[in-house]
PDB file of C-alpha atoms in Angstrom:
ATOM      1  CA  UNK A   1       0.168   3.094 -12.825  1.00 80.00           C
ATOM      2  CA  UNK A   2      -2.873   4.853 -14.292  1.00 79.00           C
ATOM      3  CA  UNK A   3      -4.678   7.700 -12.605  1.00 80.00           C
ATOM      4  CA  UNK A   4      -7.943   5.685 -12.141  1.00 85.00           C
ATOM      5  CA  UNK A   5      -6.081   3.202  -9.869  1.00 88.00           C
ATOM      6  CA  UNK A   6      -7.112   3.110  -6.160  1.00 91.00           C
ATOM      7  CA  UNK A   7      -5.044   2.630  -2.996  1.00 91.00           C
ATOM      8  CA  UNK A   8      -6.912   3.170   0.336  1.00 93.00           C
ATOM      9  CA  UNK A   9      -6.059   2.836   3.969  1.00 93.00           C
ATOM     10  CA  UNK A  10      -9.115   1.685   6.095  1.00 93.00           C
ATOM     11  CA  UNK A  11      -9.230   1.662   9.890  1.00 90.00           C
ATOM     12  CA  UNK A  12     -11.590   2.273  12.646  1.00 89.00           C
ATOM     13  CA  UNK A  13     -11.853   3.908  16.033  1.00 81.00           C
ATOM     14  CA  UNK A  14     -13.950   3.165  19.117  1.00 80.00           C
ATOM     15  CA  UNK A  15     -16.516   5.521  17.564  1.00 80.00           C
ATOM     16  CA  UNK A  16     -16.351   5.145  13.700  1.00 83.00           C
ATOM     17  CA  UNK A  17     -14.395   4.145  10.689  1.00 88.00           C
ATOM     18  CA  UNK A  18     -12.034   6.125   8.460  1.00 87.00           C
ATOM     19  CA  UNK A  19     -10.728   5.835   4.983  1.00 93.00           C
ATOM     20  CA  UNK A  20      -7.608   7.658   3.580  1.00 94.00           C
ATOM     21  CA  UNK A  21      -7.332   7.368  -0.171  1.00 94.00           C
ATOM     22  CA  UNK A  22      -4.199   7.985  -2.240  1.00 92.00           C
ATOM     23  CA  UNK A  23      -4.650  10.600  -4.986  1.00 86.00           C
ATOM     24  CA  UNK A  24      -2.812   9.050  -7.843  1.00 80.00           C
ATOM     25  CA  UNK A  25      -2.982  12.189  -9.856  1.00 72.00           C
ATOM     26  CA  UNK A  26      -0.496  13.741  -7.428  1.00 68.00           C
ATOM     27  CA  UNK A  27       2.217  11.195  -7.636  1.00 68.00           C
ATOM     28  CA  UNK A  28       4.818  10.087 -10.143  1.00 62.00           C
ATOM     29  CA  UNK A  29       3.470   6.612 -10.890  1.00 60.00           C
ATOM     30  CA  UNK A  30       6.034   5.445 -13.410  1.00 66.00           C
ATOM     31  CA  UNK A  31       7.880   2.421 -12.034  1.00 70.00           C
ATOM     32  CA  UNK A  32      10.752   0.829 -13.940  1.00 73.00           C
ATOM     33  CA  UNK A  33      10.652  -2.796 -12.932  1.00 74.00           C
ATOM     34  CA  UNK A  34      13.325  -5.449 -13.757  1.00 80.00           C
ATOM     35  CA  UNK A  35      12.165  -8.981 -13.367  1.00 83.00           C
ATOM     36  CA  UNK A  36      13.027 -12.585 -14.065  1.00 89.00           C
ATOM     37  CA  UNK A  37      10.684 -15.472 -14.374  1.00 90.00           C
ATOM     38  CA  UNK A  38      11.737 -18.766 -12.632  1.00 91.00           C
ATOM     39  CA  UNK A  39       9.044 -21.420 -12.948  1.00 91.00           C
ATOM     40  CA  UNK A  40       5.970 -20.139 -11.208  1.00 91.00           C
ATOM     41  CA  UNK A  41       7.765 -17.089  -9.684  1.00 92.00           C
ATOM     42  CA  UNK A  42       8.464 -13.703 -11.048  1.00 90.00           C
ATOM     43  CA  UNK A  43      11.374 -12.102  -9.047  1.00 92.00           C
ATOM     44  CA  UNK A  44      11.751  -8.289  -9.178  1.00 89.00           C
ATOM     45  CA  UNK A  45      14.625  -5.913  -8.759  1.00 87.00           C
ATOM     46  CA  UNK A  46      14.101  -2.251  -8.097  1.00 82.00           C
ATOM     47  CA  UNK A  47      10.293  -2.420  -8.324  1.00 85.00           C
ATOM     48  CA  UNK A  48       9.693   0.394  -5.800  1.00 87.00           C
ATOM     49  CA  UNK A  49       6.744   2.793  -5.667  1.00 86.00           C
ATOM     50  CA  UNK A  50       7.299   5.773  -3.423  1.00 89.00           C
ATOM     51  CA  UNK A  51       4.148   7.475  -2.213  1.00 90.00           C
ATOM     52  CA  UNK A  52       4.240  10.905  -0.601  1.00 92.00           C
ATOM     53  CA  UNK A  53       2.212  10.747   2.638  1.00 93.00           C
ATOM     54  CA  UNK A  54       0.773  14.142   1.778  1.00 94.00           C
ATOM     55  CA  UNK A  55      -0.911  12.591  -1.288  1.00 92.00           C
ATOM     56  CA  UNK A  56      -3.412  10.742   0.928  1.00 94.00           C
ATOM     57  CA  UNK A  57      -6.845  12.353   1.524  1.00 95.00           C
ATOM     58  CA  UNK A  58      -8.665  11.206   4.662  1.00 92.00           C
ATOM     59  CA  UNK A  59     -11.721  13.342   4.131  1.00 91.00           C
ATOM     60  CA  UNK A  60     -10.966  16.413   6.292  1.00 90.00           C
ATOM     61  CA  UNK A  61      -7.964  18.654   7.031  1.00 93.00           C
ATOM     62  CA  UNK A  62      -7.965  17.560  10.746  1.00 87.00           C
ATOM     63  CA  UNK A  63      -7.929  13.914   9.870  1.00 87.00           C
ATOM     64  CA  UNK A  64      -5.184  14.500   7.136  1.00 92.00           C
ATOM     65  CA  UNK A  65      -3.101  16.303   9.781  1.00 91.00           C
ATOM     66  CA  UNK A  66      -3.556  13.421  12.298  1.00 88.00           C
ATOM     67  CA  UNK A  67      -2.628  10.929   9.616  1.00 89.00           C
ATOM     68  CA  UNK A  68       0.611  12.862   8.619  1.00 92.00           C
ATOM     69  CA  UNK A  69       1.499  13.306  12.299  1.00 90.00           C
ATOM     70  CA  UNK A  70       1.091   9.515  13.036  1.00 89.00           C
ATOM     71  CA  UNK A  71       3.231   8.613  10.053  1.00 92.00           C
ATOM     72  CA  UNK A  72       5.963  10.997  11.274  1.00 93.00           C
ATOM     73  CA  UNK A  73       5.789  12.784   7.866  1.00 95.00           C
ATOM     74  CA  UNK A  74       8.286  15.576   8.879  1.00 95.00           C
ATOM     75  CA  UNK A  75      11.052  12.983   9.248  1.00 96.00           C
ATOM     76  CA  UNK A  76       9.734  10.235   6.850  1.00 96.00           C
ATOM     77  CA  UNK A  77       7.710  11.882   3.966  1.00 95.00           C
ATOM     78  CA  UNK A  78       7.109   8.797   1.938  1.00 94.00           C
ATOM     79  CA  UNK A  79       5.709   5.293   2.148  1.00 94.00           C
ATOM     80  CA  UNK A  80       7.708   2.912  -0.065  1.00 92.00           C
ATOM     81  CA  UNK A  81       6.120  -0.326  -1.529  1.00 92.00           C
ATOM     82  CA  UNK A  82       8.909  -2.559  -2.935  1.00 92.00           C
ATOM     83  CA  UNK A  83       7.639  -5.627  -4.905  1.00 92.00           C
ATOM     84  CA  UNK A  84      10.002  -8.459  -4.358  1.00 95.00           C
ATOM     85  CA  UNK A  85       8.310 -11.502  -5.921  1.00 94.00           C
ATOM     86  CA  UNK A  86       4.980 -12.791  -7.436  1.00 93.00           C
ATOM     87  CA  UNK A  87       4.160 -16.422  -7.014  1.00 94.00           C
ATOM     88  CA  UNK A  88       1.634 -17.516  -9.740  1.00 92.00           C
ATOM     89  CA  UNK A  89      -1.039 -20.090  -8.782  1.00 90.00           C
ATOM     90  CA  UNK A  90      -0.559 -22.829 -11.433  1.00 88.00           C
ATOM     91  CA  UNK A  91      -4.256 -23.907 -11.205  1.00 91.00           C
ATOM     92  CA  UNK A  92      -5.527 -20.292 -11.537  1.00 90.00           C
ATOM     93  CA  UNK A  93      -3.066 -17.716 -13.000  1.00 83.00           C
ATOM     94  CA  UNK A  94      -5.270 -14.872 -12.032  1.00 89.00           C
ATOM     95  CA  UNK A  95      -4.699 -15.667  -8.313  1.00 91.00           C
ATOM     96  CA  UNK A  96      -1.237 -14.715  -7.207  1.00 93.00           C
ATOM     97  CA  UNK A  97       0.678 -14.040  -3.968  1.00 94.00           C
ATOM     98  CA  UNK A  98       2.786 -11.009  -4.023  1.00 94.00           C
ATOM     99  CA  UNK A  99       5.783 -10.510  -1.601  1.00 96.00           C
ATOM    100  CA  UNK A 100       5.912  -6.813  -0.697  1.00 95.00           C
ATOM    101  CA  UNK A 101       8.261  -4.888   1.475  1.00 96.00           C
ATOM    102  CA  UNK A 102       6.565  -1.855   3.058  1.00 96.00           C
ATOM    103  CA  UNK A 103       8.635   0.963   4.552  1.00 95.00           C
ATOM    104  CA  UNK A 104       7.001   3.709   6.512  1.00 92.00           C
ATOM    105  CA  UNK A 105       7.928   5.941   9.504  1.00 93.00           C
ATOM    106  CA  UNK A 106      11.453   4.558   9.414  1.00 93.00           C
ATOM    107  CA  UNK A 107      10.526   0.795   9.690  1.00 95.00           C
ATOM    108  CA  UNK A 108      10.334  -1.952   7.015  1.00 96.00           C
ATOM    109  CA  UNK A 109       8.420  -5.090   7.000  1.00 96.00           C
ATOM    110  CA  UNK A 110       7.881  -7.935   4.485  1.00 97.00           C
ATOM    111  CA  UNK A 111       4.229  -9.041   3.815  1.00 96.00           C
ATOM    112  CA  UNK A 112       2.490 -11.446   1.510  1.00 96.00           C
ATOM    113  CA  UNK A 113      -0.724 -10.340  -0.222  1.00 95.00           C
ATOM    114  CA  UNK A 114      -3.180 -12.276  -2.346  1.00 94.00           C
ATOM    115  CA  UNK A 115      -3.664 -10.451  -5.690  1.00 93.00           C
ATOM    116  CA  UNK A 116      -6.318 -11.003  -8.195  1.00 92.00           C
ATOM    117  CA  UNK A 117      -4.638 -10.170 -11.584  1.00 90.00           C
ATOM    118  CA  UNK A 118      -6.319  -9.812 -14.922  1.00 88.00           C
ATOM    119  CA  UNK A 119      -4.320  -8.998 -17.973  1.00 83.00           C
ATOM    120  CA  UNK A 120      -5.251  -7.680 -21.389  1.00 79.00           C
ATOM    121  CA  UNK A 121      -3.543  -4.624 -22.880  1.00 78.00           C
ATOM    122  CA  UNK A 122      -3.357  -3.503 -19.203  1.00 82.00           C
ATOM    123  CA  UNK A 123      -2.794  -5.296 -15.904  1.00 84.00           C
ATOM    124  CA  UNK A 124      -5.454  -5.024 -13.275  1.00 89.00           C
ATOM    125  CA  UNK A 125      -4.258  -6.123  -9.794  1.00 91.00           C
ATOM    126  CA  UNK A 126      -6.371  -5.916  -6.776  1.00 94.00           C
ATOM    127  CA  UNK A 127      -5.966  -7.143  -3.192  1.00 95.00           C
ATOM    128  CA  UNK A 128      -6.325  -6.368   0.484  1.00 96.00           C
ATOM    129  CA  UNK A 129      -3.637  -6.509   3.052  1.00 95.00           C
ATOM    130  CA  UNK A 130      -4.285  -6.467   6.881  1.00 95.00           C
ATOM    131  CA  UNK A 131      -1.575  -5.081   9.138  1.00 94.00           C
ATOM    132  CA  UNK A 132      -1.009  -3.398  12.429  1.00 94.00           C
ATOM    133  CA  UNK A 133       0.294   0.113  12.999  1.00 92.00           C
ATOM    134  CA  UNK A 134       2.435  -1.368  15.849  1.00 92.00           C
ATOM    135  CA  UNK A 135       4.278  -3.357  13.116  1.00 94.00           C
ATOM    136  CA  UNK A 136       5.957  -0.018  12.401  1.00 94.00           C
ATOM    137  CA  UNK A 137       6.191   1.185  15.961  1.00 92.00           C
ATOM    138  CA  UNK A 138       3.369   3.678  15.297  1.00 89.00           C
ATOM    139  CA  UNK A 139       1.203   4.932  18.066  1.00 81.00           C
ATOM    140  CA  UNK A 140      -2.434   4.953  17.053  1.00 76.00           C
ATOM    141  CA  UNK A 141      -3.786   8.501  17.594  1.00 71.00           C
ATOM    142  CA  UNK A 142      -6.009   9.389  20.564  1.00 70.00           C
ATOM    143  CA  UNK A 143      -8.303  12.320  20.413  1.00 70.00           C
ATOM    144  CA  UNK A 144     -10.630  14.159  22.786  1.00 66.00           C
ATOM    145  CA  UNK A 145      -8.556  13.435  25.985  1.00 63.00           C
ATOM    146  CA  UNK A 146      -8.355   9.772  24.961  1.00 63.00           C
ATOM    147  CA  UNK A 147     -12.126   9.261  24.474  1.00 69.00           C
ATOM    148  CA  UNK A 148     -11.498   8.437  20.727  1.00 76.00           C
ATOM    149  CA  UNK A 149      -8.907   5.926  19.984  1.00 81.00           C
ATOM    150  CA  UNK A 150      -7.835   4.601  16.639  1.00 82.00           C
ATOM    151  CA  UNK A 151      -7.572   0.737  16.482  1.00 89.00           C
ATOM    152  CA  UNK A 152      -4.121  -0.795  15.827  1.00 90.00           C
ATOM    153  CA  UNK A 153      -5.450  -2.898  12.941  1.00 93.00           C
ATOM    154  CA  UNK A 154      -5.791  -1.313   9.428  1.00 93.00           C
ATOM    155  CA  UNK A 155      -6.413  -2.519   5.878  1.00 95.00           C
ATOM    156  CA  UNK A 156      -4.693  -1.525   2.656  1.00 94.00           C
ATOM    157  CA  UNK A 157      -6.970  -2.041  -0.292  1.00 95.00           C
ATOM    158  CA  UNK A 158      -5.607  -1.675  -3.675  1.00 92.00           C
ATOM    159  CA  UNK A 159      -6.923  -1.809  -7.255  1.00 92.00           C
ATOM    160  CA  UNK A 160      -4.094  -0.909  -9.582  1.00 88.00           C
ATOM    161  CA  UNK A 161      -4.453  -0.405 -13.331  1.00 86.00           C
ATOM    162  CA  UNK A 162      -0.988  -0.847 -14.785  1.00 83.00           C
ATOM    163  CA  UNK A 163      -0.105   0.043 -18.427  1.00 79.00           C
ATOM    164  CA  UNK A 164       3.151  -1.499 -19.424  1.00 73.00           C
ATOM    165  CA  UNK A 165       5.515   0.742 -21.240  1.00 68.00           C
ATOM    166  CA  UNK A 166       7.726  -0.792 -23.859  1.00 63.00           C
TER     167      UNK A 166
END
């Protein structure tokens, strides 16, 4: 995964919005992916990307600390994205559905995400996934004696630039 890729977590509070972006330059972004094509499906084995929670930047030290605390980083330092399968739309091969297992804070959940994929010498994959913090038994932070509360719903936006290694 190239350094100009983007992965951001967007959310809101009862006061404003926030955005925590992954700093790809700080992670080991090489992923060895074994896969097998079966009709319009590509099934993956061991296609996991482990992202250190500390590689996210939310714009300020205080917000970064709140983010790390919410994800229980002391005990669970990484978010794991495990690609299980891609289903290719036979009418438009650029529109795909990816089945992705997300593990964070000691919990895992399987999601499907629409991906727009363009391929030349590189693969560009972009998409947006909406989920709830409560899916992972995470308590949205409250600040200023409960006057500022983070909403349960968040979005993960990704725009990955993937260079296959042969």
